[in-house]
mmCIF file of C-alpha atoms in Angstrom:
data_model
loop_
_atom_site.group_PDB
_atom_site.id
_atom_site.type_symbol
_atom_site.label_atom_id
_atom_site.label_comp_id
_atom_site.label_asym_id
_atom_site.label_seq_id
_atom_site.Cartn_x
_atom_site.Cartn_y
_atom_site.Cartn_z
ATOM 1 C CA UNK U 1 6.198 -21.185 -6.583
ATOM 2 C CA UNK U 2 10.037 -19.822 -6.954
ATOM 3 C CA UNK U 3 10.309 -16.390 -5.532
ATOM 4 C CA UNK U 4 10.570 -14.087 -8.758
ATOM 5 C CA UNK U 5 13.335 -12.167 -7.397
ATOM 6 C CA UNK U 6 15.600 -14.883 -8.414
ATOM 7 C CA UNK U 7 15.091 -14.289 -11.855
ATOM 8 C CA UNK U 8 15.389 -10.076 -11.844
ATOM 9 C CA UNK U 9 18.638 -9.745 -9.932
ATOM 10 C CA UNK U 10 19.014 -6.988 -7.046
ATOM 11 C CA UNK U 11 21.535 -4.776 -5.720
ATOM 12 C CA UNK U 12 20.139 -5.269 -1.591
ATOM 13 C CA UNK U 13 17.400 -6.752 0.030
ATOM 14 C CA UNK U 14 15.556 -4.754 2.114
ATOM 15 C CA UNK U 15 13.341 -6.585 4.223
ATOM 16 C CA UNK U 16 13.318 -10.246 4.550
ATOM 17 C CA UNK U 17 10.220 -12.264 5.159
ATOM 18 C CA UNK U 18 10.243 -11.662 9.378
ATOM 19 C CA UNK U 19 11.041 -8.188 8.966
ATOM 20 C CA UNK U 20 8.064 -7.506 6.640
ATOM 21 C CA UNK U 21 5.857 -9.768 9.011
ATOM 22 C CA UNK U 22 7.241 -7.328 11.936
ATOM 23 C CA UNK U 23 6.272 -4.423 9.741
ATOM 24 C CA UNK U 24 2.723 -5.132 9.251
ATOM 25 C CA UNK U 25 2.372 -6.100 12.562
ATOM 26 C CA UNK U 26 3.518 -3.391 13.511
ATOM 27 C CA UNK U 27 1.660 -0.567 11.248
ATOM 28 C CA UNK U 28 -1.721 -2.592 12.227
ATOM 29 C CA UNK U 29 -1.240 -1.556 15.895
ATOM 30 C CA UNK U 30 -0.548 1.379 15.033
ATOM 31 C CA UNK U 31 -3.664 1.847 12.791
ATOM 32 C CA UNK U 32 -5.899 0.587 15.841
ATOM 33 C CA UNK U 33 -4.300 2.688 18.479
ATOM 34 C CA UNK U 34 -4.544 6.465 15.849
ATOM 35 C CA UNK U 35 -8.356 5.332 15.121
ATOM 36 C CA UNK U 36 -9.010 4.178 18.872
ATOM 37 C CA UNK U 37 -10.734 0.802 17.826
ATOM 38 C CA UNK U 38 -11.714 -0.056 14.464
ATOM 39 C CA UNK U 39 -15.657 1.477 14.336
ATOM 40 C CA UNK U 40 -16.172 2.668 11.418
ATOM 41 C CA UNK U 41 -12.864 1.683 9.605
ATOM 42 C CA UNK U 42 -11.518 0.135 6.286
ATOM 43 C CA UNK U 43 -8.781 -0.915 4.388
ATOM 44 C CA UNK U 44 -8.500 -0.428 0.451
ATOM 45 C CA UNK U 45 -5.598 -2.238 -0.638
ATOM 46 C CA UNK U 46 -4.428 -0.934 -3.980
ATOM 47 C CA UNK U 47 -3.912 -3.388 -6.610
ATOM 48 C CA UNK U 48 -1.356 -5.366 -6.459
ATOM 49 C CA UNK U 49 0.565 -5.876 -3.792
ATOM 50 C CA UNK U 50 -0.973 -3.249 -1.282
ATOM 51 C CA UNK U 51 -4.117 -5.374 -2.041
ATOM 52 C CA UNK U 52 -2.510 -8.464 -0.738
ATOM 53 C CA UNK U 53 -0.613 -5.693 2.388
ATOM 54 C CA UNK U 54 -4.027 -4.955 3.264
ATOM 55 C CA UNK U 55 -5.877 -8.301 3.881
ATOM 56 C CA UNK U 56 -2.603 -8.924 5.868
ATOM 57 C CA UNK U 57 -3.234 -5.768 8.226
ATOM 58 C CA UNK U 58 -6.858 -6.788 8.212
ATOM 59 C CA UNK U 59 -6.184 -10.284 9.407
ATOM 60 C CA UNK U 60 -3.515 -8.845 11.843
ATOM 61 C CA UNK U 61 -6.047 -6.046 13.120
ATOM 62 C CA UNK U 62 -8.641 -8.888 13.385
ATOM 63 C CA UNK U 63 -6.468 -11.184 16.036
ATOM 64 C CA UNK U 64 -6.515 -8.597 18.427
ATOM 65 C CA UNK U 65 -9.815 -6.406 17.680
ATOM 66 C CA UNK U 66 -13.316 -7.945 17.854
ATOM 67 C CA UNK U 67 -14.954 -7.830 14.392
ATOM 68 C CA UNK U 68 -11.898 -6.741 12.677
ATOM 69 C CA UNK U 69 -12.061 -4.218 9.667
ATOM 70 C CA UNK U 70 -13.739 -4.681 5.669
ATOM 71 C CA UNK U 71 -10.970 -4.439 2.778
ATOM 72 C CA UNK U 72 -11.774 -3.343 -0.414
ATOM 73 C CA UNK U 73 -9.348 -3.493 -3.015
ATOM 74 C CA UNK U 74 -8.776 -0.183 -5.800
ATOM 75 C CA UNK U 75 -8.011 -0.255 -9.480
ATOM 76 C CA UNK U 76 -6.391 3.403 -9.556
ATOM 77 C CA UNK U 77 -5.373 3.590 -13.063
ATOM 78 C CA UNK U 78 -8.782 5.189 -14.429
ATOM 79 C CA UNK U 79 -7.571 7.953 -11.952
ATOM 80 C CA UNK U 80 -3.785 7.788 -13.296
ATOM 81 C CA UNK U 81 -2.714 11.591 -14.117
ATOM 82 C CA UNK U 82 0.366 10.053 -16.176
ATOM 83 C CA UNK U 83 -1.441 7.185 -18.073
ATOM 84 C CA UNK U 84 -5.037 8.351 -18.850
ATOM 85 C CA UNK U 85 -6.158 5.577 -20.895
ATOM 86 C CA UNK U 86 -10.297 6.505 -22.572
ATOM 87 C CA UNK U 87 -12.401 3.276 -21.607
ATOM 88 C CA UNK U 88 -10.344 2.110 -19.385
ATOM 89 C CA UNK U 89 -11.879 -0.949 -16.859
ATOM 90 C CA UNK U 90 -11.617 -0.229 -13.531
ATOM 91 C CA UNK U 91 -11.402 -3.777 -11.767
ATOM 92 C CA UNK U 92 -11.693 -2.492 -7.898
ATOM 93 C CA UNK U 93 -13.851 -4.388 -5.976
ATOM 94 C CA UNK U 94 -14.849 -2.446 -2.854
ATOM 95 C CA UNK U 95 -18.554 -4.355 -1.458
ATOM 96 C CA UNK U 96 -19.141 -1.462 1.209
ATOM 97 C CA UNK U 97 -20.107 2.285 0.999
ATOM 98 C CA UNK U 98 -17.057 4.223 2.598
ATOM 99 C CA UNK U 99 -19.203 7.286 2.959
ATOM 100 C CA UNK U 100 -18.410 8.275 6.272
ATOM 101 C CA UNK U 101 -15.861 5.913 6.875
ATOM 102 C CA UNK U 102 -12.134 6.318 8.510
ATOM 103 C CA UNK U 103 -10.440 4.708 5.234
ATOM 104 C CA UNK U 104 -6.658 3.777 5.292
ATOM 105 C CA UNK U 105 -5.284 3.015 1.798
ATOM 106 C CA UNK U 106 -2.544 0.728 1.931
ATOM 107 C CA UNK U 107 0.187 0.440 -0.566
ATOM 108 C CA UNK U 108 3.850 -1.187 -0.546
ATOM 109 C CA UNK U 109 5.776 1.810 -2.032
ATOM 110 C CA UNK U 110 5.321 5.382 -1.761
ATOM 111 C CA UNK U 111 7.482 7.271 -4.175
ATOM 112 C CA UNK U 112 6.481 10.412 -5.490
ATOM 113 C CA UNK U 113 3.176 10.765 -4.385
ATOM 114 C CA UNK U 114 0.899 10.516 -7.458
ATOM 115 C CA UNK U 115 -0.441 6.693 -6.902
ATOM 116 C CA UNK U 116 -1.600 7.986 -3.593
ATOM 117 C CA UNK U 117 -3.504 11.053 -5.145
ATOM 118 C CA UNK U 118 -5.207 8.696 -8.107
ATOM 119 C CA UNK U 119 -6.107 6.537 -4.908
ATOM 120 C CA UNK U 120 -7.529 9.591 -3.148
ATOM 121 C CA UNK U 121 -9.348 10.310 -6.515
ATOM 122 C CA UNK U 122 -10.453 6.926 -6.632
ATOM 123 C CA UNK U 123 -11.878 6.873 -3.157
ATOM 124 C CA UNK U 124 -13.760 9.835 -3.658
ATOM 125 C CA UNK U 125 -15.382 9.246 -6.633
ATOM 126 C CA UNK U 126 -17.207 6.485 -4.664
ATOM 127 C CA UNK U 127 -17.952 8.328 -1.730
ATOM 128 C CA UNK U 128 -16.854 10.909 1.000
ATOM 129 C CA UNK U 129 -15.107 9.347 3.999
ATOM 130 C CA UNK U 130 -14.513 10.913 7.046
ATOM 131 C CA UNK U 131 -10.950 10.999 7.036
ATOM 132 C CA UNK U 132 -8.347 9.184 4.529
ATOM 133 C CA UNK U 133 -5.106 7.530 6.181
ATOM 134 C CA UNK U 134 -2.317 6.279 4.319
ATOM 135 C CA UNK U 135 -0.360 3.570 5.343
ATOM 136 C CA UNK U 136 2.992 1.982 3.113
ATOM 137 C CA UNK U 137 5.422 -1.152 3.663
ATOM 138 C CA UNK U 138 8.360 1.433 2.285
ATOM 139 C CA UNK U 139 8.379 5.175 2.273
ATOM 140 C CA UNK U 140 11.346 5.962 -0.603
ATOM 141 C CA UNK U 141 11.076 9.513 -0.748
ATOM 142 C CA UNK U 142 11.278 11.863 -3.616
ATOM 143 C CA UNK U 143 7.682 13.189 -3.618
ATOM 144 C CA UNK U 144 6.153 15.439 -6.255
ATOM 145 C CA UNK U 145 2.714 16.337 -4.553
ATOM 146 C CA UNK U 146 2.840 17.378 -0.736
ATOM 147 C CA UNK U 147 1.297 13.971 0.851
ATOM 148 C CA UNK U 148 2.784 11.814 3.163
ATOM 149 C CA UNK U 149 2.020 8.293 4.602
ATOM 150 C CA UNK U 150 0.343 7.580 8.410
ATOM 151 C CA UNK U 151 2.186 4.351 9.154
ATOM 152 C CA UNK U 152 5.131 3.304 7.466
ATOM 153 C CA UNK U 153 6.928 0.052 7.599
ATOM 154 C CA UNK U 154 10.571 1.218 6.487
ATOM 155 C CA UNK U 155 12.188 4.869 5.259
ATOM 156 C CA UNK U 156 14.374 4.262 2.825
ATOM 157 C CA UNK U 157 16.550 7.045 1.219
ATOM 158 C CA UNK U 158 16.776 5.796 -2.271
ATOM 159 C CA UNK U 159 18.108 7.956 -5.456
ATOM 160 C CA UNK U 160 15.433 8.888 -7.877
ATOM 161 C CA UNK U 161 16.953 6.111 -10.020
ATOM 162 C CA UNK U 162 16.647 3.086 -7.872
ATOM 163 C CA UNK U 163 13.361 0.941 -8.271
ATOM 164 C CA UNK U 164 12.242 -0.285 -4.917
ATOM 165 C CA UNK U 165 10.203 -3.691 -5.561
ATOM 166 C CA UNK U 166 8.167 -5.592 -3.199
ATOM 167 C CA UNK U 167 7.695 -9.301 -3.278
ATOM 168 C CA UNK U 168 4.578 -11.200 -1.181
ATOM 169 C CA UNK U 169 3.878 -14.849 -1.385
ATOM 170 C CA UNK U 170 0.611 -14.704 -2.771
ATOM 171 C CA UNK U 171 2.036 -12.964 -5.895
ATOM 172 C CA UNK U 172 5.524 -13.493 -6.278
ATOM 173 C CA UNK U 173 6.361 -16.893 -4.194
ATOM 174 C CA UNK U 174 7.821 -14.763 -1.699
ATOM 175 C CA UNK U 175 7.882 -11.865 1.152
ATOM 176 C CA UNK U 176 10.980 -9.733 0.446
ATOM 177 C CA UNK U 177 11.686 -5.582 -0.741
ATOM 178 C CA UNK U 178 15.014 -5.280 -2.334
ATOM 179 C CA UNK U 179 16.609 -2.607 -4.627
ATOM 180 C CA UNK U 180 16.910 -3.770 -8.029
ATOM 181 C CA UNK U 181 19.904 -3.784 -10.210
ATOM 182 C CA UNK U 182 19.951 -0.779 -12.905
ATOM 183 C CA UNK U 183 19.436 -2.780 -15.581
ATOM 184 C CA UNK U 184 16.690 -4.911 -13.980
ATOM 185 C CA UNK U 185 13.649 -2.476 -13.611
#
């Protein structure tokens, strides 16, 4: 598979394949060491890429921890404040009750806040954990709800303007962020 950031053009590459590697390693530790072990945790990856970020922390927490951590994976647009869609499917696929659970929701990009509050939504309409964690490969700034991510992989002071895309292997043929060219979002 070519890596589709051939074909959209960018301004700067953010993180290359090691440094992402480095930054999930790195926000796994830190997940363990906040939540002292990993009883009673999970990981929701949100569809797309944070999906594929989370079974990466997962497998990551699950070298070093015995047992390692469940994923579940979340479909937030039924929860979407911006894009309420009536009959919408929701295609998350979470096999474990998070009811009492330390959940971390993993995402690549947090931006202005709001696909972090239709995860939250999400979450809750499915149970009530005991505490919600937010971790993201790139924290861009600009938020228009007061929430902020746990572990973060890279700040990046962007302008409002800029679109910030991630790129994993599983997806996209390759593990790179870069900023995309105006004309390319």
């Amino acid at each position: 598979m070519t890596c589709s950031c051939e074909q959209l053009g960018f301004k700067a590459e953010i993180l290359d394949e090691s440094a992402m590697a480095r930054a999930v390693t790195r926000i796994s530790f830190e997940i363990v060491e906040r939540n002292k072990g990993t009883d009673s945790l999970c990981l929701i990856g949100l569809f797309s890429r944070g999906a594929v970020l989370a079974q990466r922390i997962a497998a990551k927490i699950g070298e070093v921890e015995d047992g390692g951590v469940s994923v579940g994976l979340l479909d937030i647009t039924p929860f979407r404040d911006d894009e309420r869609r009536a009959g919408t499917s929701d295609f998350s696929k979470i096999g474990f009750d998070i009811t009492r659970k330390r959940v971390v929701i993993v995402d690549d990009v947090i931006f202005t806040g709001r696909t972090a509050r239709a995860a939250i939504d999400g979450l809750l309409s499915r149970g009530r954990p005991t505490v919600i964690q937010l971790a993201a490969l790139i924290d861009r700034g600009h938020r228009e709800l007061p929430i902020r991510a746990d572990y973060v992989g890279k700040n990046l002071p962007t302008s409002r303007g800029e679109t910030v895309k991630v790129m994993v292997k599983e997806l996209d043929g390759c593990d790179k962020a870069v900023i995309l060219k105006a004309d390319s979002g």
